mmCIF file of C-alpha atoms and ligand atoms in Angstrom:
data_model
loop_
_atom_site.group_PDB
_atom_site.id
_atom_site.type_symbol
_atom_site.label_atom_id
_atom_site.label_comp_id
_atom_site.label_asym_id
_atom_site.label_seq_id
_atom_site.Cartn_x
_atom_site.Cartn_y
_atom_site.Cartn_z
ATOM 1 C CA UNK A 3 0.083 0.445 -0.162
ATOM 2 C CA UNK A 4 1.310 2.758 -1.126
ATOM 3 C CA UNK A 5 1.128 5.958 -3.265
ATOM 4 C CA UNK A 6 4.190 6.834 -5.190
ATOM 5 C CA UNK A 7 4.336 11.185 -6.163
ATOM 6 C CA UNK A 8 5.801 11.201 -9.783
ATOM 7 C CA UNK A 9 7.466 13.666 -11.232
ATOM 8 C CA UNK A 10 7.445 13.369 -15.122
ATOM 9 C CA UNK A 11 9.081 15.971 -17.966
ATOM 10 C CA UNK A 12 7.969 19.238 -18.240
ATOM 11 C CA UNK A 13 7.933 19.235 -22.044
ATOM 12 C CA UNK A 14 11.444 17.146 -22.980
ATOM 13 C CA UNK A 15 9.929 12.925 -22.538
ATOM 14 C CA UNK A 16 14.087 12.224 -21.644
ATOM 15 C CA UNK A 17 13.822 14.632 -18.791
ATOM 16 C CA UNK A 18 12.616 11.336 -16.633
ATOM 17 C CA UNK A 19 14.545 9.289 -13.628
ATOM 18 C CA UNK A 20 15.668 5.944 -14.254
ATOM 19 C CA UNK A 21 13.867 5.896 -10.960
ATOM 20 C CA UNK A 22 10.605 7.314 -12.216
ATOM 21 C CA UNK A 23 10.710 4.797 -15.148
ATOM 22 C CA UNK A 24 10.508 2.225 -12.720
ATOM 23 C CA UNK A 25 8.157 2.886 -11.034
ATOM 24 C CA UNK A 26 5.428 4.256 -13.143
ATOM 25 C CA UNK A 27 6.495 -0.100 -14.720
ATOM 26 C CA UNK A 28 6.075 -1.521 -11.047
ATOM 27 C CA UNK A 29 3.143 0.146 -9.682
ATOM 28 C CA UNK A 30 -0.595 -1.621 -10.255
ATOM 29 C CA UNK A 31 -2.012 1.985 -11.710
ATOM 30 C CA UNK A 32 -1.175 4.596 -12.580
ATOM 31 C CA UNK A 33 -3.243 8.254 -11.451
ATOM 32 C CA UNK A 34 -3.363 11.059 -13.900
ATOM 33 C CA UNK A 35 -4.935 13.752 -15.262
ATOM 34 C CA UNK A 36 -4.908 13.511 -19.112
ATOM 35 C CA UNK A 37 -4.667 9.662 -20.125
ATOM 36 C CA UNK A 38 -4.373 10.766 -23.476
ATOM 37 C CA UNK A 39 -1.262 13.339 -22.154
ATOM 38 C CA UNK A 40 0.171 10.687 -19.957
ATOM 39 C CA UNK A 41 -0.303 7.987 -22.592
ATOM 40 C CA UNK A 42 2.353 9.787 -24.615
ATOM 41 C CA UNK A 43 5.061 9.542 -21.632
ATOM 42 C CA UNK A 44 3.458 5.822 -21.419
ATOM 43 C CA UNK A 45 4.392 5.311 -24.683
ATOM 44 C CA UNK A 46 7.526 6.245 -25.261
ATOM 45 C CA UNK A 47 9.790 4.507 -22.711
ATOM 46 C CA UNK A 48 6.997 0.661 -23.334
ATOM 47 C CA UNK A 49 5.098 1.236 -19.667
ATOM 48 C CA UNK A 50 1.606 -0.692 -20.306
ATOM 49 C CA UNK A 51 0.391 -0.012 -16.682
ATOM 50 C CA UNK A 52 -3.308 1.052 -16.846
ATOM 51 C CA UNK A 53 -4.310 4.162 -16.016
ATOM 52 C CA UNK A 54 -7.121 6.234 -14.450
ATOM 53 C CA UNK A 55 -7.512 9.562 -14.942
ATOM 54 C CA UNK A 56 -7.883 11.894 -11.050
ATOM 55 C CA UNK A 57 -8.120 15.680 -11.591
ATOM 56 C CA UNK A 58 -8.670 18.357 -9.436
ATOM 57 C CA UNK A 59 -12.205 18.866 -9.751
ATOM 58 C CA UNK A 60 -12.435 13.951 -8.905
ATOM 59 C CA UNK A 61 -15.335 13.354 -7.077
ATOM 60 C CA UNK A 62 -15.159 12.842 -3.203
ATOM 61 C CA UNK A 63 -16.246 9.311 -4.934
ATOM 62 C CA UNK A 64 -13.562 8.866 -7.330
ATOM 63 C CA UNK A 65 -11.230 9.340 -4.278
ATOM 64 C CA UNK A 66 -13.280 6.847 -1.696
ATOM 65 C CA UNK A 67 -11.985 4.256 -4.641
ATOM 66 C CA UNK A 68 -8.985 4.962 -4.864
ATOM 67 C CA UNK A 69 -7.799 5.194 -1.300
ATOM 68 C CA UNK A 70 -9.810 1.138 -1.201
ATOM 69 C CA UNK A 71 -7.294 0.395 -3.583
ATOM 70 C CA UNK A 72 -4.752 1.469 -1.582
ATOM 71 C CA UNK A 73 -6.095 0.192 1.912
ATOM 72 C CA UNK A 74 -6.478 -3.599 -0.453
ATOM 73 C CA UNK A 75 -2.891 -3.374 -0.526
ATOM 74 C CA UNK A 76 -2.271 -2.078 -3.774
ATOM 75 C CA UNK A 77 0.705 0.477 -4.990
ATOM 76 C CA UNK A 78 -0.719 3.684 -6.676
ATOM 77 C CA UNK A 79 1.515 6.351 -8.586
ATOM 78 C CA UNK A 80 0.031 9.846 -8.872
ATOM 79 C CA UNK A 81 1.462 11.452 -11.924
ATOM 80 C CA UNK A 82 0.175 14.957 -13.660
ATOM 81 C CA UNK A 83 0.041 16.100 -17.078
ATOM 82 C CA UNK A 84 3.619 17.839 -16.799
ATOM 83 C CA UNK A 85 5.861 18.251 -13.734
ATOM 84 C CA UNK A 86 5.610 17.991 -10.287
ATOM 85 C CA UNK A 87 2.720 16.345 -8.720
ATOM 86 C CA UNK A 88 0.807 18.832 -5.903
ATOM 87 C CA UNK A 89 2.938 22.129 -7.202
ATOM 88 C CA UNK A 90 -0.468 24.781 -9.244
ATOM 89 C CA UNK A 91 -1.026 20.818 -10.301
ATOM 90 C CA UNK A 92 -3.445 18.177 -8.537
ATOM 91 C CA UNK A 93 -2.390 16.237 -5.170
ATOM 92 C CA UNK A 94 -2.712 17.557 -1.994
ATOM 93 C CA UNK A 95 -6.722 16.431 -1.738
ATOM 94 C CA UNK A 96 -5.395 13.033 -2.127
ATOM 95 C CA UNK A 97 -2.334 13.231 -0.476
ATOM 96 C CA UNK A 98 -4.251 14.435 2.668
ATOM 97 C CA UNK A 99 -7.057 11.787 2.548
ATOM 98 C CA UNK A 100 -4.293 8.796 2.309
ATOM 99 C CA UNK A 101 -2.078 10.620 5.788
ATOM 100 C CA UNK A 102 -5.737 10.942 6.685
ATOM 101 C CA UNK A 103 -7.410 7.424 6.083
ATOM 102 C CA UNK A 104 -4.081 4.766 6.906
ATOM 103 C CA UNK A 105 -1.058 5.781 9.069
ATOM 104 C CA UNK A 106 0.079 1.805 6.681
ATOM 105 C CA UNK A 107 0.024 4.094 2.740
ATOM 106 C CA UNK A 108 3.789 4.797 2.695
ATOM 107 C CA UNK A 109 4.075 8.135 1.119
ATOM 108 C CA UNK A 110 6.851 8.394 -1.482
ATOM 109 C CA UNK A 111 8.254 11.369 -3.782
ATOM 110 C CA UNK A 112 10.037 10.594 -6.829
ATOM 111 C CA UNK A 113 10.898 13.785 -7.865
ATOM 112 C CA UNK A 114 11.642 15.537 -10.933
ATOM 113 C CA UNK A 115 11.120 18.341 -13.075
ATOM 114 C CA UNK A 116 9.092 21.317 -12.030
ATOM 115 C CA UNK A 117 8.638 24.540 -14.474
ATOM 116 C CA UNK A 118 9.404 26.565 -10.803
ATOM 117 C CA UNK A 119 12.778 24.931 -10.139
ATOM 118 C CA UNK A 120 13.656 25.448 -14.331
ATOM 119 C CA UNK A 121 13.090 28.926 -13.961
ATOM 120 C CA UNK A 122 14.559 29.571 -10.642
ATOM 121 C CA UNK A 123 17.879 27.460 -11.643
ATOM 122 C CA UNK A 124 18.373 29.699 -14.824
ATOM 123 C CA UNK A 125 17.531 33.026 -13.590
ATOM 124 C CA UNK A 126 20.962 34.159 -12.530
ATOM 125 C CA UNK A 127 18.740 35.909 -9.340
ATOM 126 C CA UNK A 128 19.809 34.961 -5.625
ATOM 127 C CA UNK A 129 17.795 32.622 -5.180
ATOM 128 C CA UNK A 130 18.347 31.066 -1.952
ATOM 129 C CA UNK A 131 15.210 32.292 -0.465
ATOM 130 C CA UNK A 132 12.457 32.963 -3.251
ATOM 131 C CA UNK A 133 8.501 33.325 -3.156
ATOM 132 C CA UNK A 134 6.269 31.169 -5.499
ATOM 133 C CA UNK A 135 3.190 32.000 -5.833
ATOM 134 C CA UNK A 136 1.606 30.397 -8.514
ATOM 135 C CA UNK A 137 -1.058 31.136 -11.473
ATOM 136 C CA UNK A 138 -2.346 34.971 -10.561
ATOM 137 C CA UNK A 139 -6.070 35.027 -9.833
ATOM 138 C CA UNK A 140 -7.622 36.191 -12.748
ATOM 139 C CA UNK A 141 -9.915 38.843 -11.066
ATOM 140 C CA UNK A 142 -10.224 38.964 -7.194
ATOM 141 C CA UNK A 143 -7.297 38.929 -5.531
ATOM 142 C CA UNK A 144 -5.402 39.814 -8.110
ATOM 143 C CA UNK A 145 -4.447 43.426 -6.977
ATOM 144 C CA UNK A 146 -3.274 41.782 -3.895
ATOM 145 C CA UNK A 147 -0.969 39.118 -6.441
ATOM 146 C CA UNK A 148 0.768 42.259 -7.466
ATOM 147 C CA UNK A 149 1.125 43.707 -3.879
ATOM 148 C CA UNK A 150 3.153 41.148 -3.056
ATOM 149 C CA UNK A 151 5.213 40.947 -6.022
ATOM 150 C CA UNK A 152 5.977 44.865 -5.297
ATOM 151 C CA UNK A 153 6.511 44.098 -1.454
ATOM 152 C CA UNK A 154 8.534 41.279 -2.181
ATOM 153 C CA UNK A 155 12.313 41.522 -0.578
ATOM 154 C CA UNK A 156 13.029 37.382 -2.487
ATOM 155 C CA UNK A 157 12.426 36.723 -6.292
ATOM 156 C CA UNK A 158 9.397 36.019 -7.219
ATOM 157 C CA UNK A 159 8.241 33.097 -9.042
ATOM 158 C CA UNK A 160 4.833 32.533 -10.917
ATOM 159 C CA UNK A 161 3.018 30.690 -13.404
ATOM 160 C CA UNK A 162 0.828 31.723 -16.462
ATOM 161 C CA UNK A 163 -1.102 31.137 -19.521
ATOM 162 C CA UNK A 164 -0.345 32.319 -23.109
ATOM 163 C CA UNK A 165 -3.423 33.714 -23.057
ATOM 164 C CA UNK A 166 -3.013 36.377 -20.527
ATOM 165 C CA UNK A 167 0.712 36.882 -19.674
ATOM 166 C CA UNK A 168 0.191 40.457 -21.828
ATOM 167 C CA UNK A 169 -1.977 41.474 -19.600
ATOM 168 C CA UNK A 170 0.008 40.502 -16.706
ATOM 169 C CA UNK A 171 3.450 41.756 -18.131
ATOM 170 C CA UNK A 172 1.404 44.685 -18.764
ATOM 171 C CA UNK A 173 -0.594 45.171 -15.428
ATOM 172 C CA UNK A 174 3.176 44.744 -13.696
ATOM 173 C CA UNK A 175 4.970 47.121 -16.181
ATOM 174 C CA UNK A 176 2.170 49.494 -14.351
ATOM 175 C CA UNK A 177 3.287 49.085 -11.460
ATOM 176 C CA UNK A 178 7.511 48.417 -10.812
ATOM 177 C CA UNK A 179 10.492 48.298 -12.909
ATOM 178 C CA UNK A 180 12.903 45.327 -11.626
ATOM 179 C CA UNK A 181 14.111 42.902 -13.527
ATOM 180 C CA UNK A 182 12.771 40.066 -14.705
ATOM 181 C CA UNK A 183 12.902 36.533 -16.356
ATOM 182 C CA UNK A 184 10.276 34.631 -18.254
ATOM 183 C CA UNK A 185 11.022 32.034 -19.532
ATOM 184 C CA UNK A 186 8.495 30.180 -22.912
ATOM 185 C CA UNK A 187 8.413 26.186 -23.802
ATOM 186 C CA UNK A 188 11.435 25.477 -21.405
ATOM 187 C CA UNK A 189 12.783 22.460 -22.454
ATOM 188 C CA UNK A 190 10.855 22.511 -25.870
ATOM 189 C CA UNK A 191 11.840 23.274 -29.094
ATOM 190 C CA UNK A 192 10.377 26.541 -29.001
ATOM 191 C CA UNK A 193 12.019 27.302 -25.798
ATOM 192 C CA UNK A 194 12.737 31.211 -25.543
ATOM 193 C CA UNK A 195 14.295 32.832 -22.633
ATOM 194 C CA UNK A 196 13.762 36.392 -22.456
ATOM 195 C CA UNK A 197 15.669 38.930 -19.785
ATOM 196 C CA UNK A 198 14.955 42.576 -19.237
ATOM 197 C CA UNK A 199 12.984 45.057 -17.559
ATOM 198 C CA UNK A 200 9.548 44.016 -17.676
ATOM 199 C CA UNK A 201 8.623 46.438 -19.754
ATOM 200 C CA UNK A 202 11.067 45.382 -22.450
ATOM 201 C CA UNK A 203 10.694 41.600 -22.121
ATOM 202 C CA UNK A 204 6.888 42.468 -22.451
ATOM 203 C CA UNK A 205 7.624 44.402 -25.611
ATOM 204 C CA UNK A 206 9.644 41.292 -27.112
ATOM 205 C CA UNK A 207 7.191 38.882 -26.147
ATOM 206 C CA UNK A 208 4.651 40.549 -28.185
ATOM 207 C CA UNK A 209 6.505 40.304 -31.289
ATOM 208 C CA UNK A 210 6.787 36.780 -31.125
ATOM 209 C CA UNK A 211 4.806 34.657 -31.296
ATOM 210 C CA UNK A 212 2.473 33.790 -27.801
ATOM 211 C CA UNK A 213 1.989 30.674 -27.699
ATOM 212 C CA UNK A 214 3.434 27.980 -25.316
ATOM 213 C CA UNK A 215 3.485 28.058 -22.107
ATOM 214 C CA UNK A 216 5.235 30.827 -19.434
ATOM 215 C CA UNK A 217 6.875 31.115 -16.512
ATOM 216 C CA UNK A 218 8.160 33.826 -14.588
ATOM 217 C CA UNK A 219 10.712 35.186 -11.827
ATOM 218 C CA UNK A 220 10.933 38.756 -11.229
ATOM 219 C CA UNK A 221 13.895 40.167 -8.259
ATOM 220 C CA UNK A 222 13.379 41.164 -5.622
ATOM 221 C CA UNK A 223 13.066 44.461 -3.819
ATOM 222 C CA UNK A 224 16.548 46.002 -3.274
HETATM 223 N N1 SAM B 21 3.062 20.965 -11.391
HETATM 224 C C1 SAM B 21 4.063 21.605 -12.181
HETATM 225 C C2 SAM B 21 5.518 21.656 -12.564
HETATM 226 O O1 SAM B 21 6.256 21.059 -11.614
HETATM 227 O O2 SAM B 21 6.355 22.551 -12.886
HETATM 228 C C3 SAM B 21 2.834 22.732 -12.921
HETATM 229 C C4 SAM B 21 1.945 22.904 -13.602
HETATM 230 S S1 SAM B 21 0.529 24.149 -13.366
HETATM 231 C C5 SAM B 21 -0.581 23.489 -14.424
HETATM 232 C C6 SAM B 21 1.362 24.744 -15.871
HETATM 233 C C7 SAM B 21 1.689 25.295 -15.307
HETATM 234 O O3 SAM B 21 3.614 25.492 -15.095
HETATM 235 C C8 SAM B 21 1.526 26.083 -17.351
HETATM 236 O O4 SAM B 21 0.861 26.703 -17.761
HETATM 237 C C9 SAM B 21 3.264 26.845 -17.074
HETATM 238 O O5 SAM B 21 2.885 28.301 -16.950
HETATM 239 C C10 SAM B 21 4.864 26.494 -15.904
HETATM 240 N N2 SAM B 21 4.794 25.301 -17.359
HETATM 241 C C11 SAM B 21 4.656 23.722 -16.978
HETATM 242 N N3 SAM B 21 5.254 23.369 -18.137
HETATM 243 C C12 SAM B 21 6.698 24.669 -18.418
HETATM 244 C C13 SAM B 21 7.357 24.725 -19.699
HETATM 245 N N4 SAM B 21 7.372 23.692 -20.061
HETATM 246 N N5 SAM B 21 8.063 26.256 -19.829
HETATM 247 C C14 SAM B 21 7.574 27.104 -19.048
HETATM 248 N N6 SAM B 21 6.559 27.155 -18.049
HETATM 249 C C15 SAM B 21 6.508 25.895 -17.967
#
């Protein structure tokens, strides 16, 4: 009765650990957000383990079903579409249930890629301390989100979608003039790293094709 929390690539399918592959091969079932996305990874490594969809909006009945499997002694792996489960991704609710239900269920991390760690590692900012804010709120609490960035003396990392990156950078450029690193499509064919002041970076991204996945880090307040 083990639940493995397995990190998977954020783009380049070669970015997976030997241990992750071993676990995905050996468990009884893989819980994943999107069976097609995870299917591509499993096909690539000829892993035949069955998959079951589990995501943020999964009903309590599904969590109960998964808990029953664990109590029956099954070993399960949880993956997300990309990166590390639990980091702006499903996982926490399931882990919390497993902890509450039965202390014999072991929860094991199989660490690996995360867009947040990747951007931190190449930012060039002092990253011994940083603030991670996930996705900016779309409506409520958006002002507070920007205030947290402005006030932070540590670099701030956040995720953003291609549909909102320009809007978010534009709002940021109205309230601060710090250095920023914006990474698009890390580890993928169209990987691009933009560095500069917020407004400069925004203008460069606007000139390019605004497509793909974005992760951002802003230097802390001096
Ligand atoms: N759990 C994942 C992790 O550990 O990186 C993050 C999941 S979150 C739902 C997805 C967001 O992560 C994307 O919208 C984007 O902001 C960021 N992201 C994921 N892959 C990325 C990549 N290859 N390049 C840049 N950002 C990425």
